PDB file of C-alpha atoms and ligand atoms in Angstrom:
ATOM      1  CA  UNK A   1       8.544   0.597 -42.844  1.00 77.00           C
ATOM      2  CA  UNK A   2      11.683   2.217 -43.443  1.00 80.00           C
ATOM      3  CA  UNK A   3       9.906   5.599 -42.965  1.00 83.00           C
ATOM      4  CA  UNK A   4       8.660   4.566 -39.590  1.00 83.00           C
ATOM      5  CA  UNK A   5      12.033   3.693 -38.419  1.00 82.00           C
ATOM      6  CA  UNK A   6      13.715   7.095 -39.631  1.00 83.00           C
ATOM      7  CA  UNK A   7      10.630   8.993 -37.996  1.00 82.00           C
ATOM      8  CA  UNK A   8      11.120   7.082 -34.673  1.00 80.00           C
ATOM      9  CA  UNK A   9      14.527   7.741 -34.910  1.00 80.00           C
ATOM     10  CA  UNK A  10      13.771  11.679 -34.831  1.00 80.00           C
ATOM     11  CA  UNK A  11      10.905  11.725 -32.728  1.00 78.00           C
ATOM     12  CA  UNK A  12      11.215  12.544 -28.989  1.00 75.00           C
ATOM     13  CA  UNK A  13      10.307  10.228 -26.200  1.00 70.00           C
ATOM     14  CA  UNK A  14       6.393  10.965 -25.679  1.00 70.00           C
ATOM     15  CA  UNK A  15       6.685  10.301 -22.013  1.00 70.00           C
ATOM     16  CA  UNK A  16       6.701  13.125 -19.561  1.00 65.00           C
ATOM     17  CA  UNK A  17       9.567  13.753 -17.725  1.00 68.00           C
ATOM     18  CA  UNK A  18      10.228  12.159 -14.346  1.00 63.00           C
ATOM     19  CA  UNK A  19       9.956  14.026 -10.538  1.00 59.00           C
ATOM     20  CA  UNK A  20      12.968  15.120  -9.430  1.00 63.00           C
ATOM     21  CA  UNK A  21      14.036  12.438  -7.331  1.00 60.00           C
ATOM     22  CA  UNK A  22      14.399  13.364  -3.795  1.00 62.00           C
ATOM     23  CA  UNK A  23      16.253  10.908  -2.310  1.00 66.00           C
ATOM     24  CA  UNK A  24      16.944  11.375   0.564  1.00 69.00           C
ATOM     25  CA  UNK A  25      13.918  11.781   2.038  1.00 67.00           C
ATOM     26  CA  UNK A  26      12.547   8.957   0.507  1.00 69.00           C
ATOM     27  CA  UNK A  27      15.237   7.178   2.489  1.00 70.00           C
ATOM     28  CA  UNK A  28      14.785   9.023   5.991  1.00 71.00           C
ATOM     29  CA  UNK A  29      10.716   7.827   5.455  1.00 69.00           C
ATOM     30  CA  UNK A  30      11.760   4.277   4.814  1.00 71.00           C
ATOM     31  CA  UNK A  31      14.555   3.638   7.354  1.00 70.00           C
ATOM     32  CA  UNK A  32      11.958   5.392  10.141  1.00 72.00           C
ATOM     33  CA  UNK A  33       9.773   3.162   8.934  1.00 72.00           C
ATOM     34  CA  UNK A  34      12.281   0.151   9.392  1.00 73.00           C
ATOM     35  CA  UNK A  35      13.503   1.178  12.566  1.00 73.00           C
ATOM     36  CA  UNK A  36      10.021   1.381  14.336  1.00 71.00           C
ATOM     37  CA  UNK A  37       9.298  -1.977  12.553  1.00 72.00           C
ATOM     38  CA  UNK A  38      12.372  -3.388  14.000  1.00 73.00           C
ATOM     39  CA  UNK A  39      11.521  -1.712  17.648  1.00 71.00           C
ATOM     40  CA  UNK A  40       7.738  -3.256  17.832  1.00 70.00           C
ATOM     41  CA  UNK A  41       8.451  -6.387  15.678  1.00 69.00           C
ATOM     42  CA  UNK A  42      12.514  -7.323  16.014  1.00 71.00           C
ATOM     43  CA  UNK A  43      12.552  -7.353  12.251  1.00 69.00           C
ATOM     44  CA  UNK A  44      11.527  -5.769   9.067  1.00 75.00           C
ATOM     45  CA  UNK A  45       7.999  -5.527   8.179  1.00 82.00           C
ATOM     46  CA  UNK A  46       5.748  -7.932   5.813  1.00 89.00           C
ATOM     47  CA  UNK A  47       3.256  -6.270   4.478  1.00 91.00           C
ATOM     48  CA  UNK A  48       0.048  -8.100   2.559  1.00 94.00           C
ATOM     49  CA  UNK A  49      -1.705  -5.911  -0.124  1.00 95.00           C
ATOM     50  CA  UNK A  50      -5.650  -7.049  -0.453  1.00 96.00           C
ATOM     51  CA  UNK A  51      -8.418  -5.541  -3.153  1.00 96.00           C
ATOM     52  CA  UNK A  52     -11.450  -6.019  -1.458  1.00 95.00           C
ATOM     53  CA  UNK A  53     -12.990  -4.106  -4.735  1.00 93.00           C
ATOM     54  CA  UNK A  54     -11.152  -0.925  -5.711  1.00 94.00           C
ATOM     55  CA  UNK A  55     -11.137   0.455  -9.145  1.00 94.00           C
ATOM     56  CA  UNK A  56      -7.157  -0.530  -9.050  1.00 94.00           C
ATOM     57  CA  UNK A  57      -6.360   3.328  -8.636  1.00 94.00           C
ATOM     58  CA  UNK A  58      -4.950   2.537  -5.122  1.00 95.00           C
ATOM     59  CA  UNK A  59      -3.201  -0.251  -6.162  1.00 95.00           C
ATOM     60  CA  UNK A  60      -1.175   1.754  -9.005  1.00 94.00           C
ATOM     61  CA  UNK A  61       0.362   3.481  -6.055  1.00 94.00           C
ATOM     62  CA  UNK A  62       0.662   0.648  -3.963  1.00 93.00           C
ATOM     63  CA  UNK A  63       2.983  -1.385  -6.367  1.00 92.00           C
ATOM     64  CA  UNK A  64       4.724   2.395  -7.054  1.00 91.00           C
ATOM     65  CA  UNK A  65       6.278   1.388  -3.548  1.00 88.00           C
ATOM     66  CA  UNK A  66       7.736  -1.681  -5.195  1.00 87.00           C
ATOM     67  CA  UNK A  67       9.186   0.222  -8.058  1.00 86.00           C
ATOM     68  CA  UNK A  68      12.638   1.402  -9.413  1.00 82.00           C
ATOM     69  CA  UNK A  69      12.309   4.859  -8.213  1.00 82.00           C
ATOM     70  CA  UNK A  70      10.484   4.269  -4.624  1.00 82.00           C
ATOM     71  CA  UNK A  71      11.969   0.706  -3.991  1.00 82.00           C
ATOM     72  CA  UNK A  72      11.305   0.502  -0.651  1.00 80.00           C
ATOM     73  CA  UNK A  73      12.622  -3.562  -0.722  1.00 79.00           C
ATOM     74  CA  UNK A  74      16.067  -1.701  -0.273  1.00 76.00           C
ATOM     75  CA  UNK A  75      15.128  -0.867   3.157  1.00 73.00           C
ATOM     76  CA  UNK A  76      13.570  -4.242   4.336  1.00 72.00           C
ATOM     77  CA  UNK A  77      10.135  -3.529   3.670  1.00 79.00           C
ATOM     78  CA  UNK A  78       8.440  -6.453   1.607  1.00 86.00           C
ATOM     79  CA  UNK A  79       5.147  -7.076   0.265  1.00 91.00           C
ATOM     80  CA  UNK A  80       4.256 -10.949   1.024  1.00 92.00           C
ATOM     81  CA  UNK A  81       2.307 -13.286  -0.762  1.00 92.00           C
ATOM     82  CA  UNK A  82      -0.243 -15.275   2.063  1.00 93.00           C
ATOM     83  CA  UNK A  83      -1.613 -13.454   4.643  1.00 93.00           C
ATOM     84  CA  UNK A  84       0.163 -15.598   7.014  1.00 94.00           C
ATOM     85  CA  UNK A  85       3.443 -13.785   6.635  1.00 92.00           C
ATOM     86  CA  UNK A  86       2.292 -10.175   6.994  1.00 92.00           C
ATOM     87  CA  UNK A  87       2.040  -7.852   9.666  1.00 90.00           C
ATOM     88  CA  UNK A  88       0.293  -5.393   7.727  1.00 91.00           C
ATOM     89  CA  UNK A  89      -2.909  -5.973   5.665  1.00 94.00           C
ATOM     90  CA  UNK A  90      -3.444  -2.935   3.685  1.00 94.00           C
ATOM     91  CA  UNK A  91      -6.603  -3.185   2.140  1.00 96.00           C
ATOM     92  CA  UNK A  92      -8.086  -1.170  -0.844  1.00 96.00           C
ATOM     93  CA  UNK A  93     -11.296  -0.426  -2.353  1.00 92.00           C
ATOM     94  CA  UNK A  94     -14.995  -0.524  -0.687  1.00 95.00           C
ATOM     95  CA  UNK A  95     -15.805  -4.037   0.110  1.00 96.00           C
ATOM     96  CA  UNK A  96     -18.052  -5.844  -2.580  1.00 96.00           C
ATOM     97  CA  UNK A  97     -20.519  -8.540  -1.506  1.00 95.00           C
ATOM     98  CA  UNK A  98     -17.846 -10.698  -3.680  1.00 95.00           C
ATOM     99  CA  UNK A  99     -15.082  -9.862  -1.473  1.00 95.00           C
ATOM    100  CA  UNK A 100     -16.513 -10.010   2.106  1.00 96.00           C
ATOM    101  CA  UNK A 101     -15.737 -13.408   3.332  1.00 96.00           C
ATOM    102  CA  UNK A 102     -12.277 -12.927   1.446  1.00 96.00           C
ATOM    103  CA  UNK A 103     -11.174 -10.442   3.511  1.00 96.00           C
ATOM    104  CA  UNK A 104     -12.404 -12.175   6.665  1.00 96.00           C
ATOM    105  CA  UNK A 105     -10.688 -15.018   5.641  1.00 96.00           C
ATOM    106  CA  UNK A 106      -7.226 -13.452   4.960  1.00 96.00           C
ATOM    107  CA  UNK A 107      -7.795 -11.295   8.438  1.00 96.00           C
ATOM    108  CA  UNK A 108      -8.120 -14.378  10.357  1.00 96.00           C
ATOM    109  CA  UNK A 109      -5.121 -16.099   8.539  1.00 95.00           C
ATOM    110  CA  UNK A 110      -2.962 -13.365   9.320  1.00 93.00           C
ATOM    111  CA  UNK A 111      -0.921 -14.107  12.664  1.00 92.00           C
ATOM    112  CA  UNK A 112      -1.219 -11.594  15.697  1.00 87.00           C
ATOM    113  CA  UNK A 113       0.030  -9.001  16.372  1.00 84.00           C
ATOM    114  CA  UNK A 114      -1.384  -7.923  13.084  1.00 88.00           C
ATOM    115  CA  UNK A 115      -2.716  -4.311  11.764  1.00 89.00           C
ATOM    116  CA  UNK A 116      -5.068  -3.312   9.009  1.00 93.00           C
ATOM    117  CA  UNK A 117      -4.603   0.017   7.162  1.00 93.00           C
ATOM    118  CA  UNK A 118      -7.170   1.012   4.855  1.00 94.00           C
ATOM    119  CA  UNK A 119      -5.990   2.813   1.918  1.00 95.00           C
ATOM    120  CA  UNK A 120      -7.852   5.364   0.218  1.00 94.00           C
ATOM    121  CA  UNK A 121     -11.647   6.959   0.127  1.00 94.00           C
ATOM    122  CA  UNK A 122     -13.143   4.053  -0.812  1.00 95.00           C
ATOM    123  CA  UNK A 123     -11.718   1.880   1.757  1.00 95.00           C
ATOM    124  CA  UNK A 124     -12.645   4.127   4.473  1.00 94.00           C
ATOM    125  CA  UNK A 125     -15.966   5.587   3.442  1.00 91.00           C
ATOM    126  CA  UNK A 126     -16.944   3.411  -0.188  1.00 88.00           C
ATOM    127  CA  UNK A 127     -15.703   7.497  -1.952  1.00 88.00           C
ATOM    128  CA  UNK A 128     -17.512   6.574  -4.728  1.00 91.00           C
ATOM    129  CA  UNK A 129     -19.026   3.802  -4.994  1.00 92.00           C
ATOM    130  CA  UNK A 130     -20.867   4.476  -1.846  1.00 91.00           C
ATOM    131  CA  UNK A 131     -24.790   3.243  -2.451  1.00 90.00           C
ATOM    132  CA  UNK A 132     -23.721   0.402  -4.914  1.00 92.00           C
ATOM    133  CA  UNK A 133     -25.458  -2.998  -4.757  1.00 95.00           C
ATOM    134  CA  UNK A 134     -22.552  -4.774  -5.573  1.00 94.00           C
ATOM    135  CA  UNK A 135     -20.724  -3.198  -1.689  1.00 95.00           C
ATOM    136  CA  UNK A 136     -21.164  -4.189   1.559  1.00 95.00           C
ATOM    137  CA  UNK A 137     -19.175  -1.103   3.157  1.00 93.00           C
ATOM    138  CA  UNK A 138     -16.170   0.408   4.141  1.00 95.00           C
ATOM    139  CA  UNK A 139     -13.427  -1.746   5.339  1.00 95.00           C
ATOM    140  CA  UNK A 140     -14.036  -1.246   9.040  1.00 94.00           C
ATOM    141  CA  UNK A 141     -17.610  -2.506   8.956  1.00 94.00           C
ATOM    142  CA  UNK A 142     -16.083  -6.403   8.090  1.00 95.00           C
ATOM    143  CA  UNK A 143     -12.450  -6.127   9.936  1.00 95.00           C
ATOM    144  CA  UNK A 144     -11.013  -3.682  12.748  1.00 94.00           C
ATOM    145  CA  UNK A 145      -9.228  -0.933  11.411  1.00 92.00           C
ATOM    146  CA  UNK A 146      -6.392   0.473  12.862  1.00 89.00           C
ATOM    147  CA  UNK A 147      -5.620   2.836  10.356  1.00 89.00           C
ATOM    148  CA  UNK A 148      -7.082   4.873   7.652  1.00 92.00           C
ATOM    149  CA  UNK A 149      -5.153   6.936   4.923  1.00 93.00           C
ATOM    150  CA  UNK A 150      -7.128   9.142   2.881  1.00 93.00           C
ATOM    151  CA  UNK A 151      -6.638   9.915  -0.981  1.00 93.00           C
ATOM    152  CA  UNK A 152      -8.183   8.979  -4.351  1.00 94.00           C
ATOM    153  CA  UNK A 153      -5.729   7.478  -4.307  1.00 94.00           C
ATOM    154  CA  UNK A 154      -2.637   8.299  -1.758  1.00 94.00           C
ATOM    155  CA  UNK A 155       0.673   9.144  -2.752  1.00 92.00           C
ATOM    156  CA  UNK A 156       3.104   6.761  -2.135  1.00 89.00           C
ATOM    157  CA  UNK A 157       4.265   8.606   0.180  1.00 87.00           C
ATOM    158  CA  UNK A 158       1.267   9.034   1.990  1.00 90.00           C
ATOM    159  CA  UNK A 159       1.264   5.223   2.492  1.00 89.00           C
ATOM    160  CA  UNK A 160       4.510   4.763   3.731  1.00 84.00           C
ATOM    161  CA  UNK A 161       4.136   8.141   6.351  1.00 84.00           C
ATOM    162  CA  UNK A 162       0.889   6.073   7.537  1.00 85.00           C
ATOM    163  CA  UNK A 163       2.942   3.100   8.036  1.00 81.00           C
ATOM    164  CA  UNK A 164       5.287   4.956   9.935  1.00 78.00           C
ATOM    165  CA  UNK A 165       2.435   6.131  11.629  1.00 79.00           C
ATOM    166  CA  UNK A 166       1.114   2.916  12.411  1.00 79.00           C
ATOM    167  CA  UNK A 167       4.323   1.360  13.737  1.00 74.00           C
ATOM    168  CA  UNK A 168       5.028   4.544  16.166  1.00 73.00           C
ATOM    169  CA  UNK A 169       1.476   4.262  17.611  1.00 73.00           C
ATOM    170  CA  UNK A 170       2.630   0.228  18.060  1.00 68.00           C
ATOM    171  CA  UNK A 171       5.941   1.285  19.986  1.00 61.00           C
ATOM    172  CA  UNK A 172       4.295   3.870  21.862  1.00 59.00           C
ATOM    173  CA  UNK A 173       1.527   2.203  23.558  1.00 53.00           C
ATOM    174  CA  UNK A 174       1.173  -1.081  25.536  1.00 41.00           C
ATOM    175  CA  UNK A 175      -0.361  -4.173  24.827  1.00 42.00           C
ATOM    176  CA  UNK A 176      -1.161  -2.720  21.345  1.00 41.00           C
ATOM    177  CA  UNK A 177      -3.015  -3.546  19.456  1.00 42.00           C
TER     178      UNK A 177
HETATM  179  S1  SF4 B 201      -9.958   5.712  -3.443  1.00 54.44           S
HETATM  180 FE1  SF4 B 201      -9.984   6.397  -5.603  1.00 54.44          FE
HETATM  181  S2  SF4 B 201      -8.278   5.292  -6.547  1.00 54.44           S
HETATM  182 FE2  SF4 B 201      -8.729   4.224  -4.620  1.00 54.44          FE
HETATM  183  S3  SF4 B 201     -10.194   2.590  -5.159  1.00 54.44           S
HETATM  184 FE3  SF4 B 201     -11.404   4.403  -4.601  1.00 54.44          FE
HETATM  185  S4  SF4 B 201     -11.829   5.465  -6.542  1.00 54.44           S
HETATM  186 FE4  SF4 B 201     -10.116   4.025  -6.893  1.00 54.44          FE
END
């Protein structure tokens, strides 16, 4: 025991080294984000995360959003817990015969005006799970989709550029969606 102690004493962190952090882009990406929220919505936007069957790849990078380095809560952008406070359903992951009438379910309990984003291969084209019994399809065969962002899986940053994305396209254009 003592041995242990005096070695991990000595040893090195085994983790790799962070990113350099860059700041302040992170922040010009977020408050864009918030400001186009704010212009389509009046406030800050709620955003609901659903697995409709996704090997959990995208959602590593989803909840990187929530962390200490990305922390996007700092700039008014939550992640909600019922469908019926979001704006945003972003929804991961083919959709499995399990998950079908969940998703419908949480699409119709979100209030309008509402937007879906599907995050990732998978959710746009079943990447590779495509031909499994267990899935019904990509996301847009069981809700509209209003937005898809590639990557297996996308960078955080990815997700919040589509977001930004998103609300521009919801600014910019009438009646939308
Ligand atoms: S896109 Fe990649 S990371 Fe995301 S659910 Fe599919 S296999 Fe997993």
């Amino acid at each position: 025991m003592r041995k242990l102690l005096f070695e991990s004493l000595l040893q090195t962190p085994l983790t790799e080294a962070p990113p350099s952090r860059d700041d302040a882009a992170l922040a010009e990406l977020a408050q864009s984000l918030e400001r186009a929220a704010r212009r389509r919505l009046g406030r800050s936007l709620s955003i609901r995360e659903v697995d409709a069957g996704s090997c959990n790849g995208c959602e590593l990078e989803i909840h990187a959003l929530n962390n200490a380095y990305y922390d996007i809560d700092r700039f008014g952008l939550r992640f909600v817990a019922s469908p019926r406070h979001a704006d945003v359903l972003l929804v991961t992951g083919p959709v499995t015969k399990n998950m079908k009438i969940a998703l419908e379910r949480t699409y119709a309990a979100a209030p309008d005006p509402k937007w879906v984003v599907a995050v990732g291969d998978c959710a746009a084209g079943c990447g590779v799970f495509e031909g499994s019994y267990a899935v019904v399809g990509a996301v847009e065969n069981v809700v509209p989709v209003d937005l898809h962002i590639r990557g297996c899986p996308p960078k955080p940053i990815d997700l919040l550029r589509g977001l930004i994305a998103l609300m521009e396209k919801a600014v910019g254009r009438q009646g939308f969606p």
